[in-house]
Coordinates of C-alpha atoms in Angstrom, one line a residue:
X1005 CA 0.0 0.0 0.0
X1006 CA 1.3 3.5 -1.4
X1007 CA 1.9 6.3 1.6
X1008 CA 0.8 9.5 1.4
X1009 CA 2.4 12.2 2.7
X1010 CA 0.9 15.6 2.9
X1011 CA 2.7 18.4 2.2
X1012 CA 0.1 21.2 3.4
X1013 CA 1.3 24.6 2.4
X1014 CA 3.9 25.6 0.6
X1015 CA 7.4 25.5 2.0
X1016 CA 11.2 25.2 1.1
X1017 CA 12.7 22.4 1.1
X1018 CA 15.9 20.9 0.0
X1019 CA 16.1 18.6 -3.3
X1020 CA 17.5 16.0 -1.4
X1021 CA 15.1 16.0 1.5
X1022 CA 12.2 16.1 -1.7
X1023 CA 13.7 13.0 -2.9
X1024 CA 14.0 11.0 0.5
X1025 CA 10.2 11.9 1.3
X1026 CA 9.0 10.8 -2.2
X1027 CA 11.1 7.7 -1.8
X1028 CA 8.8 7.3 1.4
X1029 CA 5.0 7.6 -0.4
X1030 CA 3.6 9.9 -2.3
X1031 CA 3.7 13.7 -1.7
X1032 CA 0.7 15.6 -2.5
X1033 CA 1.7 19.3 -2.9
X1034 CA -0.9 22.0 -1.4
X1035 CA -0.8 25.9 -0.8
X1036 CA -3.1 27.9 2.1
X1037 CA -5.5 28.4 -0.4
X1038 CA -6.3 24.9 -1.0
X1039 CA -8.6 24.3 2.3
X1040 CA -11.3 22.1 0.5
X1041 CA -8.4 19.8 -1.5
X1042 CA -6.5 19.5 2.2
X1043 CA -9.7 18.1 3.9
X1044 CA -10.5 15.5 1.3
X1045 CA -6.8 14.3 0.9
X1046 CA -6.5 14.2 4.1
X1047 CA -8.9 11.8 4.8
X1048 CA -6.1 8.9 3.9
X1049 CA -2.9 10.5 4.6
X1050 CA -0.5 9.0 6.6
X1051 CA 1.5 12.1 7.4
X1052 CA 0.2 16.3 7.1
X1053 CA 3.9 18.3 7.0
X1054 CA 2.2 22.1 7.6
X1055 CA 3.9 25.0 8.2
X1056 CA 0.8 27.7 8.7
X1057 CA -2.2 25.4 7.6
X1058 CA -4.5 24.7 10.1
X1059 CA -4.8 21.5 11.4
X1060 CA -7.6 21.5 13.5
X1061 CA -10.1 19.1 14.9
X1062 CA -12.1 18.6 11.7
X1063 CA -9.3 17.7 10.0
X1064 CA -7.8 15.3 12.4
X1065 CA -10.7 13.4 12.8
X1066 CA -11.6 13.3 9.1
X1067 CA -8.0 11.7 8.8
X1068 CA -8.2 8.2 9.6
X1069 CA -5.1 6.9 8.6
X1070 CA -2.7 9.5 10.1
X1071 CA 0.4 8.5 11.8
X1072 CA 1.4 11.9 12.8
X1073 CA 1.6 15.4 12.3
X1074 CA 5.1 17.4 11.0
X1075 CA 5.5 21.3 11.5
X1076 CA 7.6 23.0 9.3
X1077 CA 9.1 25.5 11.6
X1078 CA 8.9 25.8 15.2
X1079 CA 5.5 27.2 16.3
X1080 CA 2.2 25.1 17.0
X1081 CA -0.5 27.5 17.7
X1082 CA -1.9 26.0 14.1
X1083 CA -2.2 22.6 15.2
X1084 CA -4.9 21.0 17.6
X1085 CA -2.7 19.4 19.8
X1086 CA -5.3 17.8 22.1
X1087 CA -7.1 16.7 19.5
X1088 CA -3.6 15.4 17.9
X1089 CA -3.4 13.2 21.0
X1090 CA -6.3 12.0 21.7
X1091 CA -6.1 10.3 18.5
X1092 CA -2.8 8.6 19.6
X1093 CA -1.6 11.2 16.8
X1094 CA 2.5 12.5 17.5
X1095 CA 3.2 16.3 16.3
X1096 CA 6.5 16.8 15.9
X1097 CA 7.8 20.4 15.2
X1098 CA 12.1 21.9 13.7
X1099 CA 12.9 23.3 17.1
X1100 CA 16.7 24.2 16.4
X1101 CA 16.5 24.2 13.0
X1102 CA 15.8 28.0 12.4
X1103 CA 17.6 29.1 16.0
X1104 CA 20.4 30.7 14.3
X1105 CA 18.4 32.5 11.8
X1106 CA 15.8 33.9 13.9
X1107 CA 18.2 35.0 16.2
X1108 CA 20.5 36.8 13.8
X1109 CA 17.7 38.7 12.4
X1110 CA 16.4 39.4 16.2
X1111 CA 19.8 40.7 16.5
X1112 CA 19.2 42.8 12.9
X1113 CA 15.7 44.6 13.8
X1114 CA 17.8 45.7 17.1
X1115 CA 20.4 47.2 15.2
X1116 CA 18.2 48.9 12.4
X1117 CA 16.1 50.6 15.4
X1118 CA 18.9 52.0 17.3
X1119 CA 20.7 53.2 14.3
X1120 CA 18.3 53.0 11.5
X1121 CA 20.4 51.9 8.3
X1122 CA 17.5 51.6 6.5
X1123 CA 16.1 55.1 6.2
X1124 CA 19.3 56.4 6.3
X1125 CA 19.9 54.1 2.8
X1126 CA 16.5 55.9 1.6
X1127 CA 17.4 59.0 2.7
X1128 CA 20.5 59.1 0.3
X1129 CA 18.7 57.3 -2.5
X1130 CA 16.0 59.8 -2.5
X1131 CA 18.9 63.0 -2.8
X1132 CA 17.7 64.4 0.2
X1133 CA 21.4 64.3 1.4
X1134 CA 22.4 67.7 0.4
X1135 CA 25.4 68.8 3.0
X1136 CA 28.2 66.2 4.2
X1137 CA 28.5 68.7 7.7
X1138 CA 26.8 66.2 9.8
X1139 CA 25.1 69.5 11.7
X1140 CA 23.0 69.7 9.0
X1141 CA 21.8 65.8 8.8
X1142 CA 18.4 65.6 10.2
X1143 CA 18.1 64.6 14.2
X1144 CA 16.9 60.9 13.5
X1145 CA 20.4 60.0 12.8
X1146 CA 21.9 60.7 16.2
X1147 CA 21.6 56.3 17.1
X1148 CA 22.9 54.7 19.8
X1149 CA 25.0 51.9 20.8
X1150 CA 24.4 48.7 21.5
X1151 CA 27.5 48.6 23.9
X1152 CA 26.4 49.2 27.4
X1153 CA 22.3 48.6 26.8
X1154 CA 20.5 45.9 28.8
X1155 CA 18.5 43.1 26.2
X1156 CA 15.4 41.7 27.8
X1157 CA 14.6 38.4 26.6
X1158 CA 11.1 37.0 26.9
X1159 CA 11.2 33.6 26.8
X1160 CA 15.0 31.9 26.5
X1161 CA 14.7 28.8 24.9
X1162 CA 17.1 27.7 21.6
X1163 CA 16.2 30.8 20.0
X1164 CA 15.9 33.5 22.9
X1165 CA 19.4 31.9 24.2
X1166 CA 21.5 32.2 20.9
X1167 CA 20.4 36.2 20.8
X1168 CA 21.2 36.7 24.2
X1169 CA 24.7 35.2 23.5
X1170 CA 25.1 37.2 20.3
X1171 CA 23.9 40.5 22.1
X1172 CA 26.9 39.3 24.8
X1173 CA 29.2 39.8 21.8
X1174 CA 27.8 43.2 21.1
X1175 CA 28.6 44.0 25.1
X1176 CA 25.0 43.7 26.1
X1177 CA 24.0 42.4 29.6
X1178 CA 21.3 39.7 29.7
X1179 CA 18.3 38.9 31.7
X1180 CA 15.4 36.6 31.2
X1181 CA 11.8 35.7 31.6
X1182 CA 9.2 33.3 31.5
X1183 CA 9.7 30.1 30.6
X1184 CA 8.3 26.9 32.4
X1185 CA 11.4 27.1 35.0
X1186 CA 12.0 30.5 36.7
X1187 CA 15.7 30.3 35.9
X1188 CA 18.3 29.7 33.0
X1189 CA 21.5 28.2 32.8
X1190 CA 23.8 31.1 31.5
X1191 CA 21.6 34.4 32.1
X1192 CA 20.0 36.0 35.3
X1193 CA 16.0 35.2 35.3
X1194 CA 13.5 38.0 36.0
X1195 CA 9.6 38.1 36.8
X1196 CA 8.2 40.1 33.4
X1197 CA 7.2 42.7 36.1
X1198 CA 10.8 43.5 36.8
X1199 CA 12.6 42.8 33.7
X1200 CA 10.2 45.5 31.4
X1201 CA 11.4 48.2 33.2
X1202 CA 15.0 47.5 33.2
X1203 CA 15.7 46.3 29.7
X1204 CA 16.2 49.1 26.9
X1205 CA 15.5 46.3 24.3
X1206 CA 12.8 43.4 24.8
X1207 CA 12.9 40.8 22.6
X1208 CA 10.2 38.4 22.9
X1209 CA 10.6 34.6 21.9
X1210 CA 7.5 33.0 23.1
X1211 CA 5.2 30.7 21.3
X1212 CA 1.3 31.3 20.9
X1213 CA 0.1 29.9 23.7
X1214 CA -3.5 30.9 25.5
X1215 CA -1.2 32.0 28.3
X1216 CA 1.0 34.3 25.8
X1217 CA -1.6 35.6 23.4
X1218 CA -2.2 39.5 24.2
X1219 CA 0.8 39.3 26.7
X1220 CA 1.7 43.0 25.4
X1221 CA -1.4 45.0 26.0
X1222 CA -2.2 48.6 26.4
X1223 CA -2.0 47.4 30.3
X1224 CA 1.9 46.1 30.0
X1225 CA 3.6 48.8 27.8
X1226 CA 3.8 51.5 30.5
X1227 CA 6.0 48.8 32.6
X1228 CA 8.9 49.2 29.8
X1229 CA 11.4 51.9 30.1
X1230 CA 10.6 55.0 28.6
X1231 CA 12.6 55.1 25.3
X1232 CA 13.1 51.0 24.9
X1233 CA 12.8 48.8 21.9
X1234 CA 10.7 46.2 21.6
X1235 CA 11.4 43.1 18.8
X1236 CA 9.4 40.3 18.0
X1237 CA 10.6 37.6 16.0
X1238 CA 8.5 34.2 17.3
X1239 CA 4.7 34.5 16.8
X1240 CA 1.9 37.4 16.1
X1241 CA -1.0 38.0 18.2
X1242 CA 1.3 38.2 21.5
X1243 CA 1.7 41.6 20.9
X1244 CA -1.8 44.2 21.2
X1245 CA -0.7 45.9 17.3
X1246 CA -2.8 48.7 18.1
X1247 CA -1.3 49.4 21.3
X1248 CA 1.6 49.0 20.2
X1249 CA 1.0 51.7 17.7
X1250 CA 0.2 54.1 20.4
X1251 CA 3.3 53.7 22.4
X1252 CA 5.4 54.2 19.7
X1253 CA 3.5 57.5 18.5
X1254 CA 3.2 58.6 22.2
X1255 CA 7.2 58.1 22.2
X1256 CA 6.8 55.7 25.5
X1257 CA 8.8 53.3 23.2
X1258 CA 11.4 54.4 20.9
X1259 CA 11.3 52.0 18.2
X1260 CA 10.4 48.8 17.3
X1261 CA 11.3 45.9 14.7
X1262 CA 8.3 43.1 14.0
X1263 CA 8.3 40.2 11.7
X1264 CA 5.6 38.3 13.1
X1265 CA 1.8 40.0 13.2
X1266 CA -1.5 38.7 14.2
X1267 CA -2.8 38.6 10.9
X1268 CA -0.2 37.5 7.8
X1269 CA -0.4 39.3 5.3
X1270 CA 0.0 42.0 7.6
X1271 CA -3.6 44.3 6.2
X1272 CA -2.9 47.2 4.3
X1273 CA -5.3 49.3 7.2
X1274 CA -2.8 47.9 10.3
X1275 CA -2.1 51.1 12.4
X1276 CA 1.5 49.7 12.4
X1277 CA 1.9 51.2 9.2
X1278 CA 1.3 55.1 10.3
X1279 CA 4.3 54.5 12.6
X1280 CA 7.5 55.7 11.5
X1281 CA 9.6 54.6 14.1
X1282 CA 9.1 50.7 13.5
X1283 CA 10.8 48.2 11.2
X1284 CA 8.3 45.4 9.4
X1285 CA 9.7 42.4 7.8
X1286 CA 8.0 39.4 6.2
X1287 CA 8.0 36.6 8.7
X1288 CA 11.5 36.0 7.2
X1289 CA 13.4 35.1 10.0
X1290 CA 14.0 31.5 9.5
X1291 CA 14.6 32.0 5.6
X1292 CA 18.2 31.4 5.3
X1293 CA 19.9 28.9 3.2
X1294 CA 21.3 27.0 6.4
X1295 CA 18.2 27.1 8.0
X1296 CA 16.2 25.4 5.1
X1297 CA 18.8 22.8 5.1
X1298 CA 18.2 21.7 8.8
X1299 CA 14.9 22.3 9.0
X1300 CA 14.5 20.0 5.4
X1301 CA 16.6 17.3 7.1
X1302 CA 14.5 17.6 10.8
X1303 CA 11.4 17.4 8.7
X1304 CA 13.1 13.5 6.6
X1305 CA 13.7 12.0 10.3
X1306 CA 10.4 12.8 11.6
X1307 CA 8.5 11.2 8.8
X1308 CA 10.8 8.6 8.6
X1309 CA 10.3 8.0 12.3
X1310 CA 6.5 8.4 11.8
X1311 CA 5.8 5.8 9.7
X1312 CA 8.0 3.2 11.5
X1313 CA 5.4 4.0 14.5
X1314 CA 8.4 5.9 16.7
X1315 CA 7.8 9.4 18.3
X1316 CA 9.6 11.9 16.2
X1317 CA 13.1 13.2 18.7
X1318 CA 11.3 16.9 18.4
X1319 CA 7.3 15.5 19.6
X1320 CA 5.7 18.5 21.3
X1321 CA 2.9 16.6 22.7
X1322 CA 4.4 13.6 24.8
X1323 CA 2.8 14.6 27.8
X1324 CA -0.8 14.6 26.1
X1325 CA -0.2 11.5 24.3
X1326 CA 1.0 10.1 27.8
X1327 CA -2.0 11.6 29.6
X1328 CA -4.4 9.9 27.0
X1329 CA -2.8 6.7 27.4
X1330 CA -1.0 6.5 24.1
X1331 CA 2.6 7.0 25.3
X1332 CA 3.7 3.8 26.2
X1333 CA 3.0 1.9 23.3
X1334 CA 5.8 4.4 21.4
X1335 CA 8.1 4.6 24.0
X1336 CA 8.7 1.3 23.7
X1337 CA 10.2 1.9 20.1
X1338 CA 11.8 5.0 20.4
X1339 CA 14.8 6.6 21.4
X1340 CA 14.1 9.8 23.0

């Protein structure tokens, strides 16, 4: 019997890791658009690789055959986990795969608010540079250094480490937040209540979680230090876009650098976009060459692992599956 494997959206992969999956079963090839088509081929798929498609309950439970769920990426907040589990279903996600390229372009949004390269760039292209006396350049180019400044991290796991140890290199000092433990292993934990007001740059690194969604409300910005940066690099809809908007324009914050937004597309009417103080980039921060290739290679072992009834190494929901009583019967063939 022929395999099917799902591929639910559209994603990069690496021509190797295309031909190791097709050597597995048959791919079927969607985009976002394609809700009907993913519902229907679903229904005897042995494996749904998705990287923003929603996988919720409907879907699960339409799926009969399914031996497990694959995430292209890192974030979950698109899959049903419980329902995952209670169908005995694994989701395993690419933790690690993207860490370094999310974290370098953490560490890029901090350094294009505090000195703004880009509008500086425009700002020559457009001849507006008239004078080379630097009295006469306008006031947005006085920056400042990222020697010195204290980095906020919200959430430290692969990703949030790897930029505090590259803001380290910049001479930034480090403290953390959240988390399931309330401490770290290299950096100084915090209670969010205490670390806002301290940190001239926040970088959050959640995931979506009920807990998480609207952390950064109209109620939380006036704990951040007046003239701070905030950057958001792991999922939209923890940050309150429209308040957001006000404390930039009110000048509580200084700047800020998103490529994550509640709703992707970002819409043309977001109030983001009457902020000039704020860098926007396309949920690109795990787009680099090196990242494709681990994630491609994470994404061969999991369905490889799938469909010789292991757990995937990177299962998110173990301790559902072990609370519905499905745990055991993988443990005893895998190697976690």
């Amino acid at each position: 019997m022929v395999r099917k494997i799902i591929f639910a959206d559209s994603f990069h992969l690496t021509e190797e890791a295309k031909q190791e999956i097709s050597s597995l079963g048959t791919i079927v090839s969607l985009s976002l658009h394609q809700r009907g088509q993913l519902l229907l081929e679903s229904e005897n798929a042995d494996i749904i690789v998705a990287e923003y498609a929603v996988i919720n309950e409907e879907l699960i439970e339409r799926a009969k055959n399914l031996k497990g769920i694959v995430v292209y990426g890192v974030g979950v907040d698109h899959v049903n986990l419980n329902a995952a589990s209670k169908r005995g279903i694994p989701v395993g996600n690419c933790r690690g795969g993207n860490a370094e390229a999310v974290a370098e372009l953490a560490l890029s949004l901090m350094l294009e608010c505090i000195r703004w390269t880009g509008r500086a760039n425009e700002y020559v292209r457009s001849g507006k540079w008239k004078f080379a006396d630097s009295a006469y350049l306008p006031t947005w180019v006085m920056g400042r250094e990222m020697k010195g400044k204290k980095l906020g991290i919200v959430g430290a796991g692969a990703i949030g480490t790897r930029i505090g140890e590259l803001a380290e290199a910049f001479g930034m000092t480090v403290c953390v937040t959240l988390g399931r433990k309330k401490s770290h292993p290299r950096f100084p934990w915090l209670p969010l209540e205490e670390l806002l007001p301290r940190s001239d740059i926040v970088s959050i690194n959640v995931p979506l979680v009920p807990e998480t969604r609207g952390l950064f409300s109209r109620e939380l910005f006036p704990l951040m230090k007046e003239g701070s940066i905030l950057i958001v690099t792991s999922r939209g809809g923890i940050v309150d876009e429209v308040a957001l908007a006000e404390a930039l324009l009110s000048g509580r914050i200084a700047g800020a650098g998103l490529d994550v937004f509640a709703r992707e597309p970002i819409p043309q009417n977001s109030p983001l976009f009457s902020v000039p103080n704020i860098v926007l980039t396309p949920h690109m921060g795990g787009s680099t060459e090196e990242a494709v290739s681990n994630i491609s290679n994470i994404v061969v072992e999991c369905c490889k692992r799938l469909l010789e009834g292991k757990l995937p190494i990177t299962t998110v929901n173990l301790e559902l599956l072990q609370q519905y009583g499905y745990y055991s019967e993988y443990a005893e063939k895998s190697v976690l």
